[in-house]
Structures are given as C-alpha cells and as structure tokens.
mmCIF file of C-alpha atoms in Angstrom:
data_model
loop_
_atom_site.group_PDB
_atom_site.id
_atom_site.type_symbol
_atom_site.label_atom_id
_atom_site.label_comp_id
_atom_site.label_asym_id
_atom_site.label_seq_id
_atom_site.Cartn_x
_atom_site.Cartn_y
_atom_site.Cartn_z
ATOM 1 C CA MET O 158 -19.088 20.983 20.416
ATOM 2 C CA THR O 159 -18.050 21.077 16.790
ATOM 3 C CA CYS O 160 -19.235 17.994 14.961
ATOM 4 C CA ILE O 161 -18.118 17.105 11.449
ATOM 5 C CA GLU O 162 -19.693 14.296 9.460
ATOM 6 C CA VAL O 163 -17.305 12.493 7.137
ATOM 7 C CA PRO O 164 -19.416 10.867 4.421
ATOM 8 C CA ALA O 165 -18.511 7.378 3.274
ATOM 9 C CA ARG O 166 -15.483 7.405 0.920
ATOM 10 C CA GLU O 167 -14.660 11.064 1.688
ATOM 11 C CA GLY O 168 -12.253 13.021 3.898
ATOM 12 C CA ARG O 169 -12.398 16.078 6.157
ATOM 13 C CA ALA O 170 -9.860 18.206 8.024
ATOM 14 C CA VAL O 171 -10.337 20.014 11.327
ATOM 15 C CA GLY O 172 -8.114 22.474 13.195
ATOM 16 C CA LEU O 173 -7.324 21.776 16.847
ATOM 17 C CA ARG O 174 -5.728 24.054 19.428
ATOM 18 C CA ALA O 175 -3.303 22.355 21.811
ATOM 19 C CA GLY O 176 -5.378 20.775 24.557
ATOM 20 C CA GLN O 177 -8.455 20.134 22.446
ATOM 21 C CA THR O 178 -9.565 16.617 21.574
ATOM 22 C CA VAL O 179 -11.005 15.045 18.474
ATOM 23 C CA THR O 180 -13.129 11.937 18.850
ATOM 24 C CA ILE O 181 -13.149 9.837 15.690
ATOM 25 C CA VAL O 182 -16.329 7.770 15.641
ATOM 26 C CA ASP O 183 -16.927 4.742 13.426
ATOM 27 C CA VAL O 184 -20.633 5.450 12.914
ATOM 28 C CA ASP O 185 -21.792 2.107 11.511
ATOM 29 C CA GLY O 186 -18.799 -0.066 12.499
ATOM 30 C CA GLY O 187 -16.309 -1.984 10.367
ATOM 31 C CA GLN O 188 -14.773 1.182 8.893
ATOM 32 C CA VAL O 189 -11.101 2.193 8.678
ATOM 33 C CA ALA O 190 -10.179 5.850 9.408
ATOM 34 C CA ASP O 191 -6.923 6.978 7.764
ATOM 35 C CA THR O 192 -5.733 9.842 9.947
ATOM 36 C CA TRP O 193 -2.985 12.472 9.627
ATOM 37 C CA ALA O 194 -1.907 15.505 11.671
ATOM 38 C CA TYR O 195 0.068 18.522 10.446
ATOM 39 C CA VAL O 196 1.445 21.247 12.684
ATOM 40 C CA ASP O 197 -0.671 24.360 12.219
ATOM 41 C CA GLY O 198 1.083 26.798 9.903
ATOM 42 C CA ALA O 199 4.030 24.419 9.299
ATOM 43 C CA PRO O 200 2.692 21.477 7.300
ATOM 44 C CA ARG O 201 6.163 20.073 6.623
ATOM 45 C CA GLU O 202 6.039 18.974 10.274
ATOM 46 C CA TYR O 203 3.538 16.158 10.656
ATOM 47 C CA ALA O 204 2.694 13.125 12.749
ATOM 48 C CA SER O 205 5.194 10.509 11.598
ATOM 49 C CA ALA O 206 4.744 6.752 11.867
ATOM 50 C CA GLU O 207 8.472 6.027 11.733
ATOM 51 C CA HIS O 208 9.353 8.614 14.385
ATOM 52 C CA THR O 209 6.454 7.493 16.596
ATOM 53 C CA ARG O 210 7.729 3.888 16.567
ATOM 54 C CA VAL O 211 11.069 5.181 17.881
ATOM 55 C CA ALA O 212 9.401 7.375 20.522
ATOM 56 C CA VAL O 213 7.238 4.590 21.958
ATOM 57 C CA GLY O 214 9.617 1.723 21.180
ATOM 58 C CA LYS O 215 6.857 -0.351 19.629
ATOM 59 C CA LEU O 216 4.638 -0.696 16.564
ATOM 60 C CA PHE O 217 1.694 1.367 17.866
ATOM 61 C CA PRO O 218 1.255 3.645 20.890
ATOM 62 C CA ASP O 219 -0.663 2.344 23.880
ATOM 63 C CA ARG O 220 -3.410 4.386 25.473
ATOM 64 C CA GLY O 221 -1.830 7.449 27.125
ATOM 65 C CA GLU O 222 1.109 7.466 24.718
ATOM 66 C CA ASP O 223 1.821 9.999 21.994
ATOM 67 C CA PHE O 224 2.237 10.174 18.258
ATOM 68 C CA VAL O 225 5.225 12.417 17.521
ATOM 69 C CA THR O 226 6.184 14.511 14.529
ATOM 70 C CA ASN O 227 9.139 14.140 12.185
ATOM 71 C CA ARG O 228 10.763 16.753 14.474
ATOM 72 C CA ARG O 229 10.187 14.338 17.407
ATOM 73 C CA ARG O 230 7.585 16.561 19.107
ATOM 74 C CA PRO O 231 4.476 14.951 20.643
ATOM 75 C CA VAL O 232 1.515 16.115 18.578
ATOM 76 C CA LEU O 233 -1.402 13.756 19.411
ATOM 77 C CA ARG O 234 -2.069 11.657 22.507
ATOM 78 C CA LEU O 235 -4.055 8.412 22.191
ATOM 79 C CA GLU O 236 -6.301 9.369 25.060
ATOM 80 C CA ALA O 237 -9.144 6.864 24.864
ATOM 81 C CA ASP O 238 -10.256 3.977 22.689
ATOM 82 C CA THR O 239 -13.586 2.165 22.932
ATOM 83 C CA SER O 240 -12.818 -0.029 19.889
ATOM 84 C CA PRO O 241 -11.229 -3.507 20.074
ATOM 85 C CA GLY O 242 -7.878 -1.680 19.860
ATOM 86 C CA LEU O 243 -6.798 -2.967 16.463
ATOM 87 C CA HIS O 244 -5.011 -0.202 14.534
ATOM 88 C CA ASP O 245 -2.201 0.041 11.980
ATOM 89 C CA LEU O 246 0.821 2.296 11.594
ATOM 90 C CA LEU O 247 2.599 0.341 8.829
ATOM 91 C CA ILE O 248 0.480 0.505 5.683
ATOM 92 C CA ALA O 249 0.394 3.307 3.098
ATOM 93 C CA ALA O 250 -2.848 5.128 2.347
ATOM 94 C CA CYS O 251 -4.639 3.808 -0.704
ATOM 95 C CA ASN O 252 -4.115 5.976 -3.778
ATOM 96 C CA ALA O 253 -5.181 5.963 -7.410
ATOM 97 C CA GLU O 254 -2.303 3.673 -8.405
ATOM 98 C CA ARG O 255 -3.349 1.119 -5.759
ATOM 99 C CA TYR O 256 -6.768 0.709 -7.355
ATOM 100 C CA VAL O 257 -5.265 0.371 -10.844
ATOM 101 C CA GLN O 258 -3.100 -2.457 -9.492
ATOM 102 C CA LEU O 259 -6.160 -4.038 -7.858
ATOM 103 C CA GLY O 260 -7.857 -4.156 -11.252
ATOM 104 C CA VAL O 261 -10.312 -1.284 -10.852
ATOM 105 C CA GLU O 262 -11.124 0.403 -14.162
ATOM 106 C CA GLY O 263 -11.748 4.148 -14.157
ATOM 107 C CA TRP O 264 -11.673 6.523 -11.216
ATOM 108 C CA HIS O 265 -11.892 5.271 -7.649
ATOM 109 C CA ALA O 266 -11.879 7.404 -4.508
ATOM 110 C CA SER O 267 -8.745 6.993 -2.383
ATOM 111 C CA CYS O 268 -7.523 8.074 1.035
ATOM 112 C CA GLU O 269 -4.632 9.989 -0.540
ATOM 113 C CA ASP O 270 -7.017 11.991 -2.760
ATOM 114 C CA ASN O 271 -9.313 12.503 0.237
ATOM 115 C CA LEU O 272 -6.370 13.861 2.243
ATOM 116 C CA ARG O 273 -5.372 16.303 -0.492
ATOM 117 C CA GLN O 274 -8.955 17.456 -0.944
ATOM 118 C CA ALA O 275 -9.581 17.873 2.790
ATOM 119 C CA MET O 276 -6.349 19.779 3.359
ATOM 120 C CA GLY O 277 -6.989 21.882 0.262
ATOM 121 C CA ALA O 278 -10.434 22.791 1.594
ATOM 122 C CA TYR O 279 -8.727 23.754 4.861
ATOM 123 C CA GLY O 280 -6.389 26.011 2.863
ATOM 124 C CA VAL O 281 -3.246 23.896 2.801
ATOM 125 C CA GLY O 282 -2.152 22.844 -0.681
ATOM 126 C CA ASP O 283 0.612 20.573 -1.940
ATOM 127 C CA VAL O 284 0.893 18.524 1.243
ATOM 128 C CA VAL O 285 3.466 15.857 1.868
ATOM 129 C CA VAL O 286 1.625 12.523 2.293
ATOM 130 C CA PRO O 287 3.047 10.823 5.374
ATOM 131 C CA SER O 288 2.382 7.218 6.333
ATOM 132 C CA PRO O 289 -1.096 7.395 7.917
ATOM 133 C CA ILE O 290 -2.412 6.439 11.333
ATOM 134 C CA ASN O 291 -4.880 3.763 10.203
ATOM 135 C CA LEU O 292 -7.423 3.681 13.010
ATOM 136 C CA PHE O 293 -9.556 0.525 13.289
ATOM 137 C CA MET O 294 -7.518 -1.145 10.516
ATOM 138 C CA ASN O 295 -7.034 -4.862 11.114
ATOM 139 C CA THR O 296 -3.941 -5.775 9.106
ATOM 140 C CA PRO O 297 -1.682 -7.651 11.512
ATOM 141 C CA PHE O 298 1.811 -8.712 10.575
ATOM 142 C CA LEU O 299 2.417 -12.351 11.442
ATOM 143 C CA PRO O 300 5.594 -13.430 13.266
ATOM 144 C CA ASP O 301 7.050 -14.500 9.885
ATOM 145 C CA GLY O 302 6.687 -10.882 8.728
ATOM 146 C CA ASN O 303 3.730 -11.404 6.394
ATOM 147 C CA VAL O 304 0.728 -9.085 6.502
ATOM 148 C CA GLN O 305 -2.916 -10.193 6.678
ATOM 149 C CA TRP O 306 -5.760 -8.089 5.257
ATOM 150 C CA LEU O 307 -8.683 -8.613 7.632
ATOM 151 C CA PRO O 308 -11.960 -6.724 8.119
ATOM 152 C CA ALA O 309 -12.130 -3.999 10.755
ATOM 153 C CA GLN O 310 -13.601 -5.393 13.981
ATOM 154 C CA THR O 311 -15.250 -2.181 15.182
ATOM 155 C CA ALA O 312 -18.905 -2.025 16.235
ATOM 156 C CA ALA O 313 -21.179 0.916 15.463
ATOM 157 C CA GLY O 314 -20.171 3.870 17.632
ATOM 158 C CA ASP O 315 -16.693 2.655 18.507
ATOM 159 C CA ALA O 316 -14.353 5.613 18.806
ATOM 160 C CA VAL O 317 -10.827 6.825 19.449
ATOM 161 C CA VAL O 318 -10.093 10.076 21.281
ATOM 162 C CA LEU O 319 -6.946 11.971 20.271
ATOM 163 C CA ARG O 320 -5.768 14.999 22.264
ATOM 164 C CA ALA O 321 -3.784 17.668 20.437
ATOM 165 C CA LEU O 322 -0.484 18.506 22.125
ATOM 166 C CA LEU O 323 0.364 21.170 19.533
ATOM 167 C CA ASP O 324 -1.891 23.415 17.464
ATOM 168 C CA CYS O 325 -2.503 21.186 14.460
ATOM 169 C CA VAL O 326 -4.762 20.201 11.602
ATOM 170 C CA VAL O 327 -6.121 16.660 11.715
ATOM 171 C CA ALA O 328 -7.317 15.111 8.454
ATOM 172 C CA VAL O 329 -9.389 11.938 8.424
ATOM 173 C CA SER O 330 -10.444 9.820 5.452
ATOM 174 C CA ALA O 331 -13.271 7.302 5.590
ATOM 175 C CA CYS O 332 -11.289 4.708 3.652
ATOM 176 C CA PRO O 333 -13.053 3.885 0.367
ATOM 177 C CA GLN O 334 -11.264 0.536 0.005
ATOM 178 C CA ASP O 335 -13.858 -1.941 -1.278
ATOM 179 C CA VAL O 336 -11.613 -4.447 -3.037
ATOM 180 C CA THR O 337 -9.426 -5.970 -0.297
ATOM 181 C CA GLY O 338 -12.139 -6.375 2.331
ATOM 182 C CA ILE O 339 -10.560 -4.302 5.144
ATOM 183 C CA ASN O 340 -13.836 -2.333 5.455
ATOM 184 C CA ARG O 341 -17.127 -4.153 6.065
ATOM 185 C CA ARG O 342 -18.485 -1.708 3.517
ATOM 186 C CA PRO O 343 -17.242 1.853 3.037
ATOM 187 C CA GLY O 344 -19.197 3.810 5.650
ATOM 188 C CA PRO O 345 -19.142 7.231 7.290
ATOM 189 C CA LEU O 346 -17.168 8.609 10.231
ATOM 190 C CA ARG O 347 -17.902 11.478 12.625
ATOM 191 C CA LEU O 348 -15.380 13.899 14.118
ATOM 192 C CA GLU O 349 -16.323 15.487 17.455
ATOM 193 C CA VAL O 350 -14.103 18.293 18.669
ATOM 194 C CA GLY O 351 -14.027 18.835 22.418
ATOM 195 C CA ASP O 352 -12.126 20.932 24.948
ATOM 196 C CA MET W 9 33.205 1.065 -12.372
ATOM 197 C CA THR W 10 32.329 4.185 -10.431
ATOM 198 C CA CYS W 11 33.335 3.844 -6.815
ATOM 199 C CA ILE W 12 32.309 6.321 -4.119
ATOM 200 C CA GLU W 13 33.730 6.230 -0.625
ATOM 201 C CA VAL W 14 31.298 7.309 2.080
ATOM 202 C CA PRO W 15 33.400 8.432 5.048
ATOM 203 C CA ALA W 16 32.251 7.467 8.531
ATOM 204 C CA ARG W 17 29.344 9.661 9.745
ATOM 205 C CA GLU W 18 28.806 11.171 6.249
ATOM 206 C CA GLY W 19 26.473 10.659 3.289
ATOM 207 C CA ARG W 20 26.761 10.533 -0.487
ATOM 208 C CA ALA W 21 24.334 10.419 -3.429
ATOM 209 C CA VAL W 22 24.807 8.710 -6.761
ATOM 210 C CA GLY W 23 22.724 8.753 -9.945
ATOM 211 C CA LEU W 24 21.715 5.427 -11.500
ATOM 212 C CA ARG W 25 20.194 4.735 -14.899
ATOM 213 C CA ALA W 26 17.540 2.031 -14.973
ATOM 214 C CA GLY W 27 19.345 -1.306 -15.165
ATOM 215 C CA GLN W 28 22.461 -0.200 -13.314
ATOM 216 C CA THR W 29 23.306 -1.562 -9.874
ATOM 217 C CA VAL W 30 24.752 -0.034 -6.745
ATOM 218 C CA THR W 31 26.597 -2.265 -4.316
ATOM 219 C CA ILE W 32 26.578 -0.870 -0.797
ATOM 220 C CA VAL W 33 29.570 -2.272 1.065
ATOM 221 C CA ASP W 34 30.012 -2.211 4.835
ATOM 222 C CA VAL W 35 33.786 -1.695 4.698
ATOM 223 C CA ASP W 36 34.736 -2.548 8.289
ATOM 224 C CA GLY W 37 31.538 -4.343 9.389
ATOM 225 C CA GLY W 38 28.979 -3.478 12.057
ATOM 226 C CA GLN W 39 27.766 -0.345 10.251
ATOM 227 C CA VAL W 40 24.232 0.712 9.386
ATOM 228 C CA ALA W 41 23.570 2.263 5.945
ATOM 229 C CA ASP W 42 20.481 4.520 5.814
ATOM 230 C CA THR W 43 19.436 4.446 2.160
ATOM 231 C CA TRP W 44 16.951 6.443 0.061
ATOM 232 C CA ALA W 45 16.033 6.564 -3.623
ATOM 233 C CA TYR W 46 14.362 9.437 -5.491
ATOM 234 C CA VAL W 47 13.122 9.257 -9.062
ATOM 235 C CA ASP W 48 15.503 11.226 -11.263
ATOM 236 C CA GLY W 49 14.051 14.653 -12.012
ATOM 237 C CA ALA W 50 10.947 14.039 -9.845
ATOM 238 C CA PRO W 51 12.126 13.912 -6.227
ATOM 239 C CA ARG W 52 8.585 13.948 -4.826
ATOM 240 C CA GLU W 53 8.458 10.323 -6.005
ATOM 241 C CA TYR W 54 10.705 8.201 -3.814
ATOM 242 C CA ALA W 55 11.205 4.700 -2.484
ATOM 243 C CA SER W 56 8.559 4.372 0.206
ATOM 244 C CA ALA W 57 8.677 1.992 3.150
ATOM 245 C CA GLU W 58 4.915 1.992 3.671
ATOM 246 C CA HIS W 59 4.132 1.359 -0.005
ATOM 247 C CA THR W 60 6.835 -1.329 -0.224
ATOM 248 C CA ARG W 61 5.275 -3.247 2.687
ATOM 249 C CA VAL W 62 1.993 -3.319 0.747
ATOM 250 C CA ALA W 63 3.718 -4.386 -2.492
ATOM 251 C CA VAL W 64 5.587 -7.314 -0.934
ATOM 252 C CA GLY W 65 3.001 -8.109 1.764
ATOM 253 C CA LYS W 66 5.668 -8.241 4.455
ATOM 254 C CA LEU W 67 7.966 -6.100 6.586
ATOM 255 C CA PHE W 68 11.015 -6.231 4.267
ATOM 256 C CA PRO W 69 11.511 -7.463 0.702
ATOM 257 C CA ASP W 70 13.184 -10.809 0.139
ATOM 258 C CA ARG W 71 16.005 -11.191 -2.338
ATOM 259 C CA GLY W 72 14.609 -10.681 -5.843
ATOM 260 C CA GLU W 73 11.792 -8.447 -4.612
ATOM 261 C CA ASP W 74 11.414 -4.725 -5.169
ATOM 262 C CA PHE W 75 11.186 -1.525 -3.202
ATOM 263 C CA VAL W 76 8.424 0.591 -4.740
ATOM 264 C CA THR W 77 7.768 4.308 -4.785
ATOM 265 C CA ASN W 78 4.897 6.279 -3.280
ATOM 266 C CA ARG W 79 3.391 6.016 -6.786
ATOM 267 C CA ARG W 80 3.644 2.173 -6.462
ATOM 268 C CA ARG W 81 6.348 1.841 -9.151
ATOM 269 C CA PRO W 82 9.231 -0.587 -8.570
ATOM 270 C CA VAL W 83 12.378 1.532 -8.210
ATOM 271 C CA LEU W 84 15.053 -0.730 -6.643
ATOM 272 C CA ARG W 85 15.396 -4.515 -6.653
ATOM 273 C CA LEU W 86 17.117 -6.264 -3.731
ATOM 274 C CA GLU W 87 19.317 -8.263 -6.061
ATOM 275 C CA ALA W 88 21.939 -9.747 -3.765
ATOM 276 C CA ASP W 89 22.901 -9.705 -0.109
ATOM 277 C CA THR W 90 26.066 -11.202 1.391
ATOM 278 C CA SER W 91 25.253 -9.888 4.880
ATOM 279 C CA PRO W 92 23.380 -11.881 7.556
ATOM 280 C CA GLY W 93 20.214 -10.390 6.053
ATOM 281 C CA LEU W 94 19.170 -8.238 8.998
ATOM 282 C CA HIS W 95 17.706 -4.947 7.754
ATOM 283 C CA ASP W 96 15.054 -2.491 8.889
ATOM 284 C CA LEU W 97 12.233 -0.637 7.142
ATOM 285 C CA LEU W 98 10.427 0.656 10.248
ATOM 286 C CA ILE W 99 12.683 3.169 11.999
ATOM 287 C CA ALA W 100 13.112 6.866 11.171
ATOM 288 C CA ALA W 101 16.524 8.241 10.250
ATOM 289 C CA CYS W 102 18.317 9.861 13.156
ATOM 290 C CA ASN W 103 18.107 13.644 13.110
ATOM 291 C CA ALA W 104 19.321 16.533 15.233
ATOM 292 C CA GLU W 105 16.302 16.273 17.555
ATOM 293 C CA ARG W 106 17.022 12.586 18.184
ATOM 294 C CA TYR W 107 20.462 13.371 19.570
ATOM 295 C CA VAL W 108 19.098 16.158 21.788
ATOM 296 C CA GLN W 109 16.641 13.629 23.230
ATOM 297 C CA LEU W 110 19.494 11.135 23.727
ATOM 298 C CA GLY W 111 21.318 13.732 25.844
ATOM 299 C CA VAL W 112 23.985 14.817 23.358
ATOM 300 C CA GLU W 113 25.086 18.411 23.913
ATOM 301 C CA GLY W 114 26.007 20.486 20.869
ATOM 302 C CA TRP W 115 26.007 19.432 17.232
ATOM 303 C CA HIS W 116 25.952 15.772 16.231
ATOM 304 C CA ALA W 117 25.991 14.403 12.688
ATOM 305 C CA SER W 118 22.745 12.697 11.669
ATOM 306 C CA CYS W 119 21.455 10.603 8.781
ATOM 307 C CA GLU W 120 18.813 13.218 7.980
ATOM 308 C CA ASP W 121 21.430 15.980 7.712
ATOM 309 C CA ASN W 122 23.640 13.621 5.680
ATOM 310 C CA LEU W 123 20.739 12.991 3.286
ATOM 311 C CA ARG W 124 20.066 16.699 2.819
ATOM 312 C CA GLN W 125 23.747 17.435 2.291
ATOM 313 C CA ALA W 126 24.241 14.563 -0.172
ATOM 314 C CA MET W 127 21.150 15.439 -2.201
ATOM 315 C CA GLY W 128 22.086 19.125 -2.126
ATOM 316 C CA ALA W 129 25.542 18.272 -3.482
ATOM 317 C CA TYR W 130 23.781 16.266 -6.215
ATOM 318 C CA GLY W 131 21.730 19.370 -7.027
ATOM 319 C CA VAL W 132 18.419 18.489 -5.381
ATOM 320 C CA GLY W 133 17.391 20.831 -2.570
ATOM 321 C CA ASP W 134 14.509 20.793 -0.097
ATOM 322 C CA VAL W 135 13.930 17.053 -0.259
ATOM 323 C CA VAL W 136 11.118 15.237 1.464
ATOM 324 C CA VAL W 137 12.664 12.839 4.020
ATOM 325 C CA PRO W 138 10.967 9.465 3.596
ATOM 326 C CA SER W 139 11.312 6.594 6.036
ATOM 327 C CA PRO W 140 14.705 5.106 5.129
ATOM 328 C CA ILE W 141 15.801 1.653 4.017
ATOM 329 C CA ASN W 142 18.091 0.875 6.956
ATOM 330 C CA LEU W 143 20.487 -1.680 5.529
ATOM 331 C CA PHE W 144 22.340 -3.876 8.049
ATOM 332 C CA MET W 145 20.298 -2.394 10.930
ATOM 333 C CA ASN W 146 19.483 -4.953 13.611
ATOM 334 C CA THR W 147 16.429 -3.562 15.378
ATOM 335 C CA PRO W 148 13.916 -6.420 15.456
ATOM 336 C CA PHE W 149 10.387 -5.960 16.708
ATOM 337 C CA LEU W 150 9.448 -8.681 19.181
ATOM 338 C CA PRO W 151 6.108 -10.527 18.884
ATOM 339 C CA ASP W 152 4.737 -8.219 21.626
ATOM 340 C CA GLY W 153 5.466 -5.274 19.334
ATOM 341 C CA ASN W 154 8.450 -3.890 21.226
ATOM 342 C CA VAL W 155 11.639 -2.919 19.388
ATOM 343 C CA GLN W 156 15.155 -3.988 20.349
ATOM 344 C CA TRP W 157 18.194 -1.866 19.545
ATOM 345 C CA LEU W 158 20.982 -4.357 18.748
ATOM 346 C CA PRO W 159 24.368 -3.948 17.061
ATOM 347 C CA ALA W 160 24.646 -4.573 13.323
ATOM 348 C CA GLN W 161 25.861 -8.135 12.680
ATOM 349 C CA THR W 162 27.701 -7.444 9.426
ATOM 350 C CA ALA W 163 31.309 -8.524 8.862
ATOM 351 C CA ALA W 164 33.852 -6.410 6.992
ATOM 352 C CA GLY W 165 33.000 -6.436 3.269
ATOM 353 C CA ASP W 166 29.397 -7.556 3.635
ATOM 354 C CA ALA W 167 27.296 -5.924 0.946
ATOM 355 C CA VAL W 168 23.854 -5.475 -0.573
ATOM 356 C CA VAL W 169 23.318 -5.081 -4.321
ATOM 357 C CA LEU W 170 20.386 -2.911 -5.423
ATOM 358 C CA ARG W 171 19.369 -2.737 -9.097
ATOM 359 C CA ALA W 172 17.706 0.450 -10.324
ATOM 360 C CA LEU W 173 14.405 -0.194 -12.116
ATOM 361 C CA LEU W 174 13.881 3.508 -12.845
ATOM 362 C CA ASP W 175 16.403 6.301 -13.420
ATOM 363 C CA CYS W 176 16.974 7.447 -9.862
ATOM 364 C CA VAL W 177 19.263 9.039 -7.319
ATOM 365 C CA VAL W 178 20.320 6.835 -4.421
ATOM 366 C CA ALA W 179 21.523 8.538 -1.236
ATOM 367 C CA VAL W 180 23.330 6.586 1.466
ATOM 368 C CA SER W 181 24.326 7.732 4.946
ATOM 369 C CA ALA W 182 26.929 5.949 7.052
ATOM 370 C CA CYS W 183 24.825 6.242 10.202
ATOM 371 C CA PRO W 184 26.646 8.331 12.841
ATOM 372 C CA GLN W 185 24.608 6.869 15.708
ATOM 373 C CA ASP W 186 27.066 6.292 18.579
ATOM 374 C CA VAL W 187 24.687 6.501 21.547
ATOM 375 C CA THR W 188 22.257 3.576 21.131
ATOM 376 C CA GLY W 189 24.833 0.978 20.062
ATOM 377 C CA ILE W 190 23.302 -0.020 16.712
ATOM 378 C CA ASN W 191 26.690 0.572 15.049
ATOM 379 C CA ARG W 192 29.787 -1.245 16.331
ATOM 380 C CA ARG W 193 31.456 2.121 15.828
ATOM 381 C CA PRO W 194 30.560 4.641 13.142
ATOM 382 C CA GLY W 195 32.567 3.427 10.138
ATOM 383 C CA PRO W 196 32.705 4.043 6.385
ATOM 384 C CA LEU W 197 30.731 2.569 3.503
ATOM 385 C CA ARG W 198 31.563 2.163 -0.187
ATOM 386 C CA LEU W 199 29.189 2.538 -3.133
ATOM 387 C CA GLU W 200 30.130 0.611 -6.298
ATOM 388 C CA VAL W 201 28.086 1.391 -9.399
ATOM 389 C CA GLY W 202 27.881 -1.379 -11.990
ATOM 390 C CA ASP W 203 26.050 -2.116 -15.232
#
C-alpha cells in the first residue's frame, strides 16, 4: 500500500487508477483536509462542487454517492467515513489574499499555494483552482443563510475513503488556517492508496 | 445608454469600467440570468461564488454587498433589485452534458456554451467557467440540504443592478433550460449599461 504523509500546513498529490481508493486520515484530529481531483491527463476536467450539488441534489454527497466533474462525470465516490460526517463543499480554499485580509503580516502558507505546489510536483502546472472538497471542515450554514466558523470535530485517526471512478490525480492540503479556528491546530494528514 | 438585447437562449458580454452599472432586466418575467464577471485583461481573475460566500459570510450577498473575485477583490456590487430577491450562487451552469443526462437528443443550447460564445465574441477565448451568479433562479436548498427546482418568480421588467468595482467584462446568458422548469419559458433579457 502506498502511504503518503502530508506534513502540517503542506499539500501532496497522488495519482489513482479508476477503482483504486485513497483514504484521507486526520492523524491527530481536528484538522481540515482541502481536497481536489483532476482527470489524469486532462486537468481542465476536475471534481466540481457546483456540478456535484446538481448531481446529488443536495449540499454534500452522502456515503455511496459521487463527486462529479465539470463535465458531469463521476470521478470520486464517498465510499466510507469514520469521522462525525461534517464536511464542506461551499467555501473557497484559503489563499495568500485571505491571510492579508485576516491581518497576517508576511507570508503564510495557504491551501491554494499547497495545491499548486503539490500539482507542480506531480508535473501539472498552471492548474485551475476549483472550489475544494473541504473534508472534516465544520462551517455550517444556518437556516438564515449565515455561515459559522467552527472547529473540526474529528478525533485522531478519523478518515474518509474516496474511490476513484476515473483515472485521476487527487491533491490534498493539510489546511494551514490558524486564524479563524477551523483547525484545532494545523496538523498532519496521511494518504493511504489501496486497491 | 448602451443597451444590449440578449435573445432567448443566447448570451452576450459587455465591458464595464469601474463605477459603471449594468442593469439586467428580465424582459418577460420568469427567466433565469446566468451571470459571470472577469477582470478586464486578466480573465483568470473572475467573480467567484465560493470566495463571495466567505466575503459576505452567507449564501448570497444582500443589497449593498459585493461579489468578490478568486483574488478576494470586490468586483460587482449588488446595488439594486426590483425582483422578489430569489437568486442562486450554488448551482453550475447548464452545459451540453447536462442536457444529455436530462434525456435531450441532439444539440441543445446551454449557458456554458453561451458564455464561451459571448466571451469569444468579446475577444476572450478559452475562458475558465466559474460557478455562475444565477440571477432570478429559484432553487432553494431545504434545511435538510436538498435542493428544489422551482420556477423563477420574476415579473416582466424585474431587474438587478450591478455596479462594477473593477474594470471587467460581464457575460450574461438567458438560460435555455426548458426541461427542469426553472424558467417559465426561455425568454430574453436586456442589459442596460449606465454611469
């Protein structure tokens, strides 16, 4: 089994053949995993939040349901989930500009930079940055439409299993957000690739 | 005043200088207007649904609030709205694949094709297709997270006024969706540019 450690505040990408799974493990708990998938060899086709909402008719897929691409093709199945099941498909990845607006001075790691770096290391440059699949992220929208920024409720070892339905590259960022409190503290993730 | 007619099932793009407004008029009522904005000369920066939700802390801006770009810069202000105020920022634009899945045989117009055609006519090719601002679209998400596909509630002449905060290109598609019932019938729109 291929096992990839994602250090705190960093990102990694892994290639999956259709049928393989990737288990995304929150090693210490309380950590958000910003996740993207691009079709192998065609990175302008990617897992799309707005197309997935149409495909499943709701804000986030249930277990056994699929994330689809911007070409409406199922690309990842939410196969298993040992976490409390709180995830987000509505919020942009943090980027450099977000931390400037939050008052951070100087450089700060971000999920968008982590994505670009991880995909670059995988050999894919100049990626489009889709709206991420924010695993373990606890940012519910209230019935009045307002968002809450709450800490991730995951325990150490909680995990989500995604099964590839197309050959694809999955990129995961251990979200370095340490201003808004959505992470207990920025910690590591682990990616386990299985057949 | 520049006035651009958007025929039923088609799209048009218009350039705005910062400070100008575009009024998007639902001419006959009951018509969805898929809307995008790209920064003039830098079309990889665009009005972003997922970044706007972070900026306003809710699912759709209120009057007086701004849509922001993927670089977190305010690009369009929701300045006025004479419609019932039902809009969507969650649902992907219809595309060719959507109509195949809905059982349509042969070619069908789509908002994504309309966007590409309108931006191409404006001189911008190969655009990224962000999640659209679906003006007048009545597709609420219920508290259980499920989406409803309901007809637009606009009356003839209802309009939204957007003020450009950056030099930008605004593209609008008169949504040709005639399968799911979100449009009373595919009708025209009108774009009025003001200072």
